[in-house]
Amino acid sequence: MTVTIALGRAALLAATAMILPGNALADFDYVAGISATGTAEGAETVSGTVFHDLSRDGGFQADEPGVAGVMVSNGRDVVVTDADGTYELPTYENMTVMIVEPAAYDVPTDRNGVPQFFRHHLPEGTPEDLRYGGLEPTGPLPETIDFPLVRTGPTDAFSCVMMGDTQPYSNTEIGYVRDATLDSILAEDLSDAECMVMLGDVMGDDLSLLPRFMSLFSSVGLPQYYVHGNHDFDFDASTDEHSADSWRQIYGPNYYAFEIGEATFIALDNVVYPCGPQDDGPGGRDACTDPEQTVYNGRVTDRQMEWLAGILENTPEDRLIVMLHHIPFVSFIDSNTGRHQTDNLADIHEMLAGRPAVSFSGHTHTLEYLDAGEWYQGWEEQVGVTRLPFPHVVGGAPSGNWFFGDMGFDGTPLSFARGGTPPGYMMVRFDGAEFTVDFRAAGMPSDRQMGLAFNTPGFRDWFTTLMDWTETRDDEDEEAAGISGTPPVTVNDLPDTRLLTPADIDGTTWLTANVWNGGRTTEVFAQIGDGPRMPMRRSQSGEGEDVLTGAEYADPFSVPRQMTVGRYGWESTQGDPRAQGFELWQGSDFGPAKPQSAEAWMVADQSPHLWRLEMPADLPSGTHVARVTAVQPDGREWTDYIVFEMRPERPFPYWDDTLWQDAAN
């Protein structure tokens, strides 16, 4: 079958779903839908049964028993099934009737592993034309909506694959996610894995790519739980009520909950688009009241807050609450920006008080393990909180720095993110109400957990020169600013940072360790040769201070890779005009031009997981090896090494033909 460009977006979505084959590696052995019978047009309530699907066909049959104690919701109200598995809920327009998959049971999935636990109700469909189709008319309310389950047995210890923004804007970028992150996940031991969670911005504005994406990730063989993000909504929706309608049609609900083991996972949609006067406030939220702008804001809607209260009311207080959402509740990188954090976080913290809990989010493309007790300047003003009552984890991004960067070993962008983290994902392990988070750098061995480098006076001079030029380039048109399209320096001009001289030591040189998954309670030590084990100091203490930024706090491991990007210069005589330089986002051009830096805001000149050790003044001349070890509170530890030299002076860096030119030789 051939799909031509003449197809409309809605038709393209349908055609893509038809031509994509099912998963060739995984076998989802319980594929079924939701059972709905009869019609109850105009009914004020909806009812049905949650049942044990002995026939495994999704249909409710007379000999199949009901399952008691299962939460059922209409997206606002929450009830629990009776002893015979029955429930009844009030109805309203544009609701999703759904269950909370109970621990020790599975709901069916579709052929891509997307869990089937819901039925939308919007009789006439989305009331406006949307480019990705919106929600199709569901017709009258069924007389009954019955939800199938199969018994699997209790699971205490398990793991989940989690990741932040995959965010492909094109089929090319889907290939990058496939060849880096997906390949790495398939190499994992997933024998105890129970779920795969995408923490929003699954797409990059083009929802027609979603069917292909779901098909690719079905190869992992895990149920695919997706969170709705600010690049997953309908940009042409006129109200927030319908801004997730195309997502709901293609994937499923934009908020929901499920249980595994002793954990209750609660997926929120905390992206309000378009935002309005209710969202007005500091940190960029004034844009919500500007009639000339159409923007989003981070907030959990009143309906979801009512639903969340109902979920918690019916959840035992000793269960671990795992909050899943796209925009962080709070973050380090955007601590002073309101729209990129969650307005009503103080209310959510109050609702979760006394419970074991953890928050996982995406959005910022940074990896941040913000531990209980940590806080940064800006949080109180922006969202009304200070010290965190439980860990908040911002989950990095398989897309890294939005795919910006030169190609790495596997032919995918070496796209280090703003905090210096490479593209990757998390393996989160649960045991009862306890959990641990491990980060995986895509394409790297699982024990590669840090980047080691030296912050030297030469690095800081180089960084300052290039950053000044980059900021001028970004702020103004090059011609108007009077700057050249050629940067003043490139990575070729950076003095070898692993070769130190007495002048470097006198001018202050730090050994730096960017421990990507490090946090407030991580201890990091350095040992030079057979010398003593010396504690390294985290550059941010997390005690209410502002974000520290600039050359002194930059990550010298990732920054050189961010500030000279050769892809700008890719140019051909016979290639596609759009293949010159490279494209990002919605077709933005970067080149063809001289190799130069990423945009200034993308550079890792601040990080919550950078540790430093000032180099001692008594190092003898010669070759040295520094060993750096990061230790987590539960005893997990990782070690890496860096070889460096101490020399009396910096040697000439290029080919030296002096002796060749000497006639005596």
CSV table of C-alpha atoms in Angstrom, one decimal, residues 172-611:
chain,number,residue,atom,x,y,z
A,172,THR,CA,14.4,11.1,10.7
A,173,GLU,CA,14.3,11.9,14.4
A,174,ILE,CA,12.2,8.8,15.1
A,175,GLY,CA,15.1,6.9,13.6
A,176,TYR,CA,17.5,8.6,16.0
A,177,VAL,CA,15.4,7.5,19.0
A,178,ARG,CA,15.2,4.0,17.5
A,179,ASP,CA,18.9,3.6,16.9
A,180,ALA,CA,20.1,5.0,20.2
A,181,THR,CA,17.6,4.6,23.0
A,182,LEU,CA,15.4,1.8,21.7
A,183,ASP,CA,18.5,-0.3,20.8
A,184,SER,CA,19.9,0.2,24.3
A,185,ILE,CA,16.6,-0.8,26.0
A,186,LEU,CA,16.5,-4.0,24.0
A,187,ALA,CA,19.9,-4.9,25.4
A,188,GLU,CA,18.6,-4.6,29.0
A,189,ASP,CA,17.7,-7.5,31.2
A,190,LEU,CA,14.0,-6.9,31.3
A,191,SER,CA,13.0,-10.1,33.0
A,192,ASP,CA,11.5,-8.4,36.0
A,193,ALA,CA,10.1,-5.3,34.0
A,194,GLU,CA,6.4,-4.6,34.2
A,195,CYS,CA,6.0,-1.3,32.4
A,196,MET,CA,7.5,1.3,30.1
A,197,VAL,CA,6.6,4.9,30.8
A,198,MET,CA,7.1,7.9,28.5
A,199,LEU,CA,7.0,11.1,30.5
A,200,GLY,CA,5.4,13.4,27.9
A,201,ASP,CA,6.5,15.1,24.7
A,202,VAL,CA,6.4,11.7,23.2
A,203,MET,CA,6.0,13.6,19.9
A,204,GLY,CA,7.3,16.9,18.6
A,205,ASP,CA,4.0,18.5,17.6
A,206,ASP,CA,3.3,16.0,14.7
A,207,LEU,CA,0.8,13.5,16.1
A,208,SER,CA,0.7,11.6,12.7
A,209,LEU,CA,4.1,10.1,13.7
A,210,LEU,CA,2.6,8.5,16.9
A,211,PRO,CA,1.4,5.2,15.3
A,212,ARG,CA,4.9,4.5,13.9
A,213,PHE,CA,6.4,5.4,17.2
A,214,MET,CA,4.1,3.1,19.2
A,215,SER,CA,4.8,0.3,16.7
A,216,LEU,CA,8.6,0.7,17.2
A,217,PHE,CA,8.5,0.7,21.0
A,218,SER,CA,6.1,-2.3,21.0
A,219,SER,CA,9.3,-4.3,20.3
A,220,VAL,CA,10.3,-3.9,23.9
A,221,GLY,CA,7.3,-6.1,24.9
A,222,LEU,CA,6.2,-4.0,27.8
A,223,PRO,CA,2.9,-2.2,28.4
A,224,GLN,CA,3.3,1.3,27.0
A,225,TYR,CA,2.1,4.0,29.4
A,226,TYR,CA,2.4,7.5,27.9
A,227,VAL,CA,2.0,10.8,29.6
A,228,HIS,CA,0.6,13.8,27.7
A,229,GLY,CA,3.0,16.7,27.2
A,230,ASN,CA,3.1,20.2,25.8
A,231,HIS,CA,4.2,18.9,22.3
A,232,ASP,CA,1.6,16.3,22.2
A,233,PHE,CA,-1.5,18.5,22.2
A,234,ASP,CA,-3.6,20.0,19.4
A,235,PHE,CA,-2.1,23.4,18.8
A,236,ASP,CA,-5.1,24.4,16.9
A,237,ALA,CA,-7.5,23.7,19.8
A,238,SER,CA,-9.4,26.8,21.0
A,239,THR,CA,-9.9,25.4,24.6
A,240,ASP,CA,-8.0,23.2,27.0
A,241,GLU,CA,-11.2,21.0,27.2
A,242,HIS,CA,-10.3,19.6,23.7
A,243,SER,CA,-6.5,20.2,23.4
A,244,ALA,CA,-5.8,16.6,24.0
A,245,ASP,CA,-8.5,15.1,21.8
A,246,SER,CA,-6.3,13.9,19.0
A,247,TRP,CA,-4.0,12.3,21.6
A,248,ARG,CA,-7.0,10.6,23.2
A,249,GLN,CA,-8.1,9.2,19.8
A,250,ILE,CA,-4.7,7.9,18.8
A,251,TYR,CA,-3.2,6.8,22.2
A,252,GLY,CA,-5.8,7.0,25.0
A,253,PRO,CA,-6.6,9.0,28.1
A,254,ASN,CA,-4.5,12.0,29.0
A,255,TYR,CA,-4.7,11.2,32.7
A,256,TYR,CA,-5.2,7.8,34.4
A,257,ALA,CA,-3.9,5.5,37.1
A,258,PHE,CA,-2.7,1.9,37.5
A,259,GLU,CA,-1.3,-0.3,40.2
A,260,ILE,CA,1.7,-2.7,40.2
A,261,GLY,CA,2.9,-4.4,43.3
A,262,GLU,CA,2.8,-2.0,46.2
A,263,ALA,CA,2.9,1.1,44.0
A,264,THR,CA,0.0,3.2,42.6
A,265,PHE,CA,1.0,5.1,39.5
A,266,ILE,CA,-0.9,8.3,38.9
A,267,ALA,CA,-0.4,9.9,35.4
A,268,LEU,CA,-1.5,13.5,35.3
A,269,ASP,CA,-1.9,16.0,32.4
A,270,ASN,CA,-0.5,19.2,33.9
A,271,VAL,CA,-0.3,21.1,30.6
A,272,VAL,CA,-3.1,23.7,30.3
A,273,TYR,CA,-3.4,24.9,26.7
A,274,PRO,CA,-4.4,27.5,25.9
A,275,CYS,CA,-3.9,29.0,29.4
A,276,GLY,CA,-6.0,32.0,30.5
A,277,PRO,CA,-6.6,34.5,33.3
A,278,GLN,CA,-6.7,31.7,35.9
A,279,ASP,CA,-3.1,31.0,35.1
A,280,ASP,CA,-1.8,34.6,35.5
A,281,GLY,CA,1.3,35.0,37.7
A,282,PRO,CA,5.0,35.5,37.8
A,283,GLY,CA,7.6,33.6,35.8
A,284,GLY,CA,6.2,34.1,32.4
A,285,ARG,CA,2.6,33.3,33.3
A,286,ASP,CA,1.5,36.8,32.4
A,287,ALA,CA,1.6,35.6,28.8
A,288,CYS,CA,-1.6,33.6,29.6
A,289,THR,CA,-3.5,36.9,29.8
A,290,ASP,CA,-2.0,38.4,26.7
A,291,PRO,CA,-4.6,38.2,23.8
A,292,GLU,CA,-1.7,38.3,21.3
A,293,GLN,CA,-0.2,35.1,22.6
A,294,THR,CA,-1.4,31.5,22.8
A,295,VAL,CA,0.7,29.6,25.3
A,296,TYR,CA,0.5,26.8,27.8
A,297,ASN,CA,1.0,26.7,31.6
A,298,GLY,CA,1.9,24.1,34.1
A,299,ARG,CA,-1.2,23.4,36.3
A,300,VAL,CA,-3.4,20.4,37.2
A,301,THR,CA,-7.0,21.3,36.3
A,302,ASP,CA,-9.8,21.4,38.9
A,303,ARG,CA,-11.4,18.2,37.5
A,304,GLN,CA,-8.2,16.3,37.7
A,305,MET,CA,-7.6,17.5,41.3
A,306,GLU,CA,-11.0,16.2,42.2
A,307,TRP,CA,-10.2,12.9,40.5
A,308,LEU,CA,-6.8,12.7,42.2
A,309,ALA,CA,-8.5,13.2,45.6
A,310,GLY,CA,-10.8,10.3,44.8
A,311,ILE,CA,-7.9,8.0,43.8
A,312,LEU,CA,-6.0,8.8,47.0
A,313,GLU,CA,-9.1,8.4,49.2
A,314,ASN,CA,-9.4,4.8,47.9
A,315,THR,CA,-5.7,4.0,48.2
A,316,PRO,CA,-4.2,2.7,51.4
A,317,GLU,CA,-1.7,5.1,52.9
A,318,ASP,CA,1.2,2.7,53.0
A,319,ARG,CA,1.3,2.2,49.2
A,320,LEU,CA,3.9,4.1,47.3
A,321,ILE,CA,2.4,6.9,45.2
A,322,VAL,CA,4.3,7.3,41.9
A,323,MET,CA,3.3,10.6,40.3
A,324,LEU,CA,3.8,10.7,36.5
A,325,HIS,CA,3.5,14.1,34.7
A,326,HIS,CA,5.2,16.0,32.0
A,327,ILE,CA,5.9,19.5,33.3
A,328,PRO,CA,8.0,19.1,36.5
A,329,PHE,CA,6.3,19.9,39.8
A,330,VAL,CA,9.5,21.9,40.4
A,331,SER,CA,12.9,21.9,38.6
A,332,PHE,CA,16.4,23.2,39.1
A,333,ILE,CA,16.9,24.4,35.6
A,334,ASP,CA,13.6,26.4,35.5
A,335,SER,CA,13.4,27.2,39.2
A,336,ASN,CA,12.6,30.9,38.4
A,337,THR,CA,10.1,30.2,35.7
A,338,GLY,CA,6.5,29.7,36.6
A,339,ARG,CA,5.0,28.3,33.4
A,340,HIS,CA,7.5,25.4,33.4
A,341,GLN,CA,6.6,24.3,36.9
A,342,THR,CA,3.2,23.3,38.4
A,343,ASP,CA,1.1,26.1,39.9
A,344,ASN,CA,-0.9,24.0,42.4
A,345,LEU,CA,2.0,21.9,43.7
A,346,ALA,CA,1.5,23.1,47.3
A,347,ASP,CA,-2.0,21.6,47.2
A,348,ILE,CA,-0.7,18.3,45.7
A,349,HIS,CA,2.0,18.1,48.4
A,350,GLU,CA,-0.7,18.5,51.1
A,351,MET,CA,-2.8,15.8,49.5
A,352,LEU,CA,0.2,13.4,49.6
A,353,ALA,CA,1.3,14.3,53.1
A,354,GLY,CA,2.3,11.3,55.2
A,355,ARG,CA,2.4,8.9,52.2
A,356,PRO,CA,5.5,7.4,50.6
A,357,ALA,CA,5.7,9.1,47.3
A,358,VAL,CA,8.0,10.1,44.3
A,359,SER,CA,7.4,12.4,41.3
A,360,PHE,CA,8.7,11.6,37.8
A,361,SER,CA,8.5,14.2,35.0
A,362,GLY,CA,10.1,15.4,31.8
A,363,HIS,CA,9.9,18.7,29.9
A,364,THR,CA,13.3,20.3,30.6
A,365,HIS,CA,15.5,17.7,28.9
A,366,THR,CA,17.6,17.6,32.0
A,367,LEU,CA,18.2,14.8,34.5
A,368,GLU,CA,17.5,16.1,38.0
A,369,TYR,CA,17.3,13.9,41.1
A,370,LEU,CA,15.8,16.4,43.6
A,371,ASP,CA,15.8,14.7,46.9
A,372,ALA,CA,13.6,15.2,50.0
A,373,GLY,CA,14.7,18.3,51.8
A,374,GLU,CA,16.2,20.0,48.7
A,375,TRP,CA,15.1,23.4,47.5
A,376,TYR,CA,16.1,26.3,45.2
A,377,GLN,CA,15.5,30.0,45.0
A,378,GLY,CA,12.4,30.7,42.9
A,379,TRP,CA,10.3,27.8,44.1
A,380,GLU,CA,8.5,29.6,46.8
A,381,GLU,CA,7.7,32.6,44.7
A,382,GLN,CA,6.6,30.6,41.6
A,383,VAL,CA,4.7,27.6,43.1
A,384,GLY,CA,4.6,28.2,46.9
A,385,VAL,CA,6.9,25.4,48.2
A,386,THR,CA,10.4,25.3,49.7
A,387,ARG,CA,11.9,22.0,50.9
A,388,LEU,CA,10.6,18.9,49.1
A,389,PRO,CA,8.7,16.3,51.2
A,390,PHE,CA,9.7,13.5,48.8
A,391,PRO,CA,12.0,13.0,45.8
A,392,HIS,CA,11.1,14.7,42.5
A,393,VAL,CA,12.9,13.2,39.5
A,394,VAL,CA,13.1,15.0,36.2
A,395,GLY,CA,13.9,12.2,33.8
A,396,GLY,CA,16.3,13.4,31.2
A,397,ALA,CA,15.5,12.9,27.5
A,398,PRO,CA,16.3,10.4,24.7
A,399,SER,CA,16.3,13.4,22.4
A,400,GLY,CA,19.0,15.0,24.6
A,401,ASN,CA,19.4,18.6,23.6
A,402,TRP,CA,16.6,18.3,21.0
A,403,PHE,CA,18.9,16.2,18.7
A,404,PHE,CA,21.4,19.2,18.5
A,405,GLY,CA,25.0,18.0,18.1
A,406,ASP,CA,27.3,16.1,15.9
A,407,MET,CA,26.9,12.4,15.1
A,408,GLY,CA,28.2,9.8,17.6
A,409,PHE,CA,29.4,6.2,17.2
A,410,ASP,CA,25.9,4.9,16.3
A,411,GLY,CA,25.1,7.6,13.8
A,412,THR,CA,22.8,9.5,16.1
A,413,PRO,CA,23.3,13.0,17.5
A,414,LEU,CA,25.7,13.3,20.5
A,415,SER,CA,23.2,15.6,22.0
A,416,PHE,CA,24.3,16.5,25.5
A,417,ALA,CA,21.5,18.3,27.4
A,418,ARG,CA,21.6,21.6,29.3
A,419,GLY,CA,22.9,20.0,32.6
A,420,GLY,CA,25.5,18.0,30.7
A,421,THR,CA,23.5,14.7,30.6
A,422,PRO,CA,23.7,12.6,27.4
A,423,PRO,CA,20.6,11.2,25.8
A,424,GLY,CA,19.2,8.3,27.7
A,425,TYR,CA,16.5,6.7,29.9
A,426,MET,CA,16.0,5.4,33.4
A,427,MET,CA,15.6,1.9,34.9
A,428,VAL,CA,13.4,2.4,38.0
A,429,ARG,CA,13.3,-0.6,40.4
A,430,PHE,CA,10.5,-1.0,42.9
A,431,ASP,CA,10.5,-3.3,46.0
A,432,GLY,CA,7.4,-2.8,48.1
A,433,ALA,CA,7.2,0.9,48.8
A,434,GLU,CA,11.0,1.4,48.1
A,435,PHE,CA,12.5,2.4,44.8
A,436,THR,CA,15.8,3.2,43.2
A,437,VAL,CA,16.6,5.1,40.0
A,438,ASP,CA,19.4,4.2,37.6
A,439,PHE,CA,20.2,6.2,34.5
A,440,ARG,CA,21.3,4.7,31.2
A,441,ALA,CA,23.2,6.8,28.7
A,442,ALA,CA,22.0,5.6,25.3
A,443,GLY,CA,24.6,3.5,23.5
A,444,MET,CA,26.9,3.4,26.6
A,445,PRO,CA,27.7,0.5,29.0
A,446,SER,CA,25.3,0.6,32.0
A,447,ASP,CA,28.1,1.4,34.4
A,448,ARG,CA,29.0,4.6,32.5
A,449,GLN,CA,27.5,7.1,34.9
A,450,MET,CA,29.6,10.2,34.8
A,451,GLY,CA,31.7,12.5,32.6
A,452,LEU,CA,35.1,13.5,34.1
A,453,ALA,CA,37.1,16.6,33.0
A,454,PHE,CA,39.1,19.5,34.2
A,455,ASN,CA,37.9,23.1,34.5
A,456,THR,CA,41.1,25.0,33.9
A,457,PRO,CA,41.8,28.8,33.4
A,458,GLY,CA,42.3,28.0,29.7
A,459,PHE,CA,38.8,26.4,29.6
A,460,ARG,CA,37.2,29.3,31.3
A,461,ASP,CA,38.8,31.9,28.9
A,462,TRP,CA,37.8,29.8,25.9
A,463,PHE,CA,34.3,29.4,27.2
A,464,THR,CA,33.8,33.1,28.0
A,465,THR,CA,35.0,34.2,24.5
A,466,LEU,CA,32.8,31.8,22.7
A,467,MET,CA,29.8,32.3,24.9
A,468,ASP,CA,29.9,36.1,24.5
A,469,TRP,CA,29.9,35.6,20.7
A,470,THR,CA,27.1,33.0,20.9
A,471,GLU,CA,24.9,35.3,23.0
A,472,THR,CA,25.4,38.2,20.6
A,473,ARG,CA,24.6,35.9,17.7
A,474,ASP,CA,21.4,34.6,19.4
A,475,ASP,CA,20.2,38.0,20.6
A,476,GLU,CA,20.6,40.0,17.3
A,477,ASP,CA,20.8,39.5,13.6
A,478,GLU,CA,24.4,38.9,12.7
A,479,GLU,CA,24.6,41.8,10.3
A,480,ALA,CA,22.9,44.2,12.6
A,481,ALA,CA,25.2,43.2,15.5
A,482,GLY,CA,28.2,43.6,13.3
A,483,ILE,CA,29.5,40.1,14.1
A,484,SER,CA,31.0,37.6,11.6
A,485,GLY,CA,29.3,34.3,10.8
A,486,THR,CA,32.6,32.7,11.9
A,487,PRO,CA,33.0,32.2,15.7
A,488,PRO,CA,36.1,33.7,17.3
A,489,VAL,CA,37.3,30.2,18.5
A,490,THR,CA,36.3,26.6,18.1
A,491,VAL,CA,37.1,23.5,20.1
A,492,ASN,CA,40.4,23.3,18.2
A,493,ASP,CA,41.4,26.4,20.2
A,494,LEU,CA,40.7,24.9,23.5
A,495,PRO,CA,44.0,24.1,25.3
A,496,ASP,CA,44.3,20.5,26.3
A,497,THR,CA,42.5,20.4,29.6
A,498,ARG,CA,44.1,17.1,30.6
A,499,LEU,CA,47.6,18.6,30.4
A,500,LEU,CA,48.1,20.9,33.4
A,501,THR,CA,51.0,23.3,34.2
A,502,PRO,CA,51.9,25.1,37.4
A,503,ALA,CA,50.2,28.2,35.9
A,504,ASP,CA,46.9,26.2,35.6
A,505,ILE,CA,47.2,25.1,39.2
A,506,ASP,CA,48.0,28.7,40.4
A,507,GLY,CA,45.0,30.0,38.4
A,508,THR,CA,42.7,27.3,40.0
A,509,THR,CA,41.9,24.1,38.3
A,510,TRP,CA,39.1,21.8,39.4
A,511,LEU,CA,38.7,18.1,38.6
A,512,THR,CA,35.0,17.9,37.7
A,513,ALA,CA,32.7,14.9,37.8
A,514,ASN,CA,29.3,15.3,36.2
A,515,VAL,CA,27.5,12.3,37.9
A,516,TRP,CA,24.4,12.3,35.7
A,517,ASN,CA,22.1,10.6,38.2
A,518,GLY,CA,23.7,12.2,41.3
A,519,GLY,CA,21.7,14.1,43.9
A,520,ARG,CA,21.9,15.7,47.3
A,521,THR,CA,22.6,12.5,49.1
A,522,THR,CA,25.2,11.2,46.6
A,523,GLU,CA,28.8,11.2,47.9
A,524,VAL,CA,31.6,11.6,45.4
A,525,PHE,CA,35.3,10.9,46.1
A,526,ALA,CA,38.5,11.4,44.1
A,527,GLN,CA,41.8,9.6,44.5
A,528,ILE,CA,44.9,10.6,42.5
A,529,GLY,CA,47.3,7.6,42.2
A,530,ASP,CA,47.9,6.0,45.5
A,531,GLY,CA,47.0,9.2,47.4
A,532,PRO,CA,44.2,9.7,49.9
A,533,ARG,CA,40.5,9.5,49.0
A,534,MET,CA,39.3,13.1,48.9
A,535,PRO,CA,35.7,14.2,49.0
A,536,MET,CA,34.5,16.2,46.0
A,537,ARG,CA,32.0,19.0,46.5
A,538,ARG,CA,28.7,19.5,44.7
A,539,SER,CA,28.6,22.8,43.0
A,540,GLN,CA,24.9,23.3,44.1
A,541,SER,CA,24.0,22.6,47.7
A,542,GLY,CA,20.2,22.6,47.2
A,543,GLU,CA,19.8,24.8,50.3
A,544,GLY,CA,17.6,27.5,48.8
A,545,GLU,CA,20.3,29.2,46.6
A,546,ASP,CA,19.8,30.4,43.1
A,547,VAL,CA,21.1,28.5,40.0
A,548,LEU,CA,24.9,29.1,39.7
A,549,THR,CA,25.9,29.6,36.1
A,550,GLY,CA,28.8,30.7,34.0
A,551,ALA,CA,32.3,29.4,33.2
A,552,GLU,CA,33.1,28.4,36.7
A,553,TYR,CA,30.1,26.2,37.0
A,554,ALA,CA,30.1,24.9,33.4
A,555,ASP,CA,30.6,21.2,32.7
A,556,PRO,CA,33.9,21.0,30.8
A,557,PHE,CA,33.1,17.4,29.7
A,558,SER,CA,29.9,18.2,27.7
A,559,VAL,CA,30.4,21.9,26.8
A,560,PRO,CA,33.1,21.5,24.1
A,561,ARG,CA,30.8,19.0,22.4
A,562,GLN,CA,28.0,21.6,22.5
A,563,MET,CA,29.9,24.6,21.4
A,564,THR,CA,31.5,23.4,18.2
A,565,VAL,CA,29.0,21.6,16.0
A,566,GLY,CA,30.3,20.5,12.6
A,567,ARG,CA,26.8,19.6,11.3
A,568,TYR,CA,26.2,23.3,10.6
A,569,GLY,CA,28.7,22.9,7.7
A,570,TRP,CA,27.2,19.9,5.9
A,571,GLU,CA,26.5,20.9,2.4
A,572,SER,CA,26.2,19.1,-0.9
A,573,THR,CA,25.7,19.9,-4.6
A,574,GLN,CA,23.2,17.2,-5.5
A,575,GLY,CA,21.4,16.5,-2.2
A,576,ASP,CA,18.0,17.6,-1.1
A,577,PRO,CA,17.9,21.3,-0.3
A,578,ARG,CA,16.5,20.5,3.1
A,579,ALA,CA,19.5,18.2,3.8
A,580,GLN,CA,21.9,21.2,3.9
A,581,GLY,CA,23.2,21.9,7.4
A,582,PHE,CA,20.5,20.3,9.6
A,583,GLU,CA,16.9,20.8,10.7
A,584,LEU,CA,15.4,20.9,14.2
A,585,TRP,CA,12.0,21.4,15.6
A,586,GLN,CA,9.3,22.5,13.1
A,587,GLY,CA,11.8,22.7,10.2
A,588,SER,CA,14.1,25.4,11.6
A,589,ASP,CA,17.3,25.6,9.6
A,590,PHE,CA,20.8,25.4,11.2
A,591,GLY,CA,23.2,26.0,8.3
A,592,PRO,CA,24.7,25.5,6.0
A,593,ALA,CA,27.2,27.7,7.8
A,594,LYS,CA,30.5,27.7,9.6
A,595,PRO,CA,30.7,25.1,12.4
A,596,GLN,CA,29.6,27.0,15.6
A,597,SER,CA,28.0,26.7,18.9
A,598,ALA,CA,24.5,25.5,19.9
A,599,GLU,CA,22.2,28.3,21.1
A,600,ALA,CA,23.4,29.8,24.4
A,601,TRP,CA,20.4,28.6,26.4
A,602,MET,CA,21.2,25.0,25.4
A,603,VAL,CA,24.8,25.0,26.8
A,604,ALA,CA,25.6,23.2,30.1
A,605,ASP,CA,26.9,26.2,32.0
A,606,GLN,CA,24.9,25.0,35.1
A,607,SER,CA,24.1,21.7,36.6
A,608,PRO,CA,22.6,20.2,39.8
A,609,HIS,CA,24.9,17.1,39.5
A,610,LEU,CA,28.4,18.5,39.1
A,611,TRP,CA,31.1,17.8,41.7
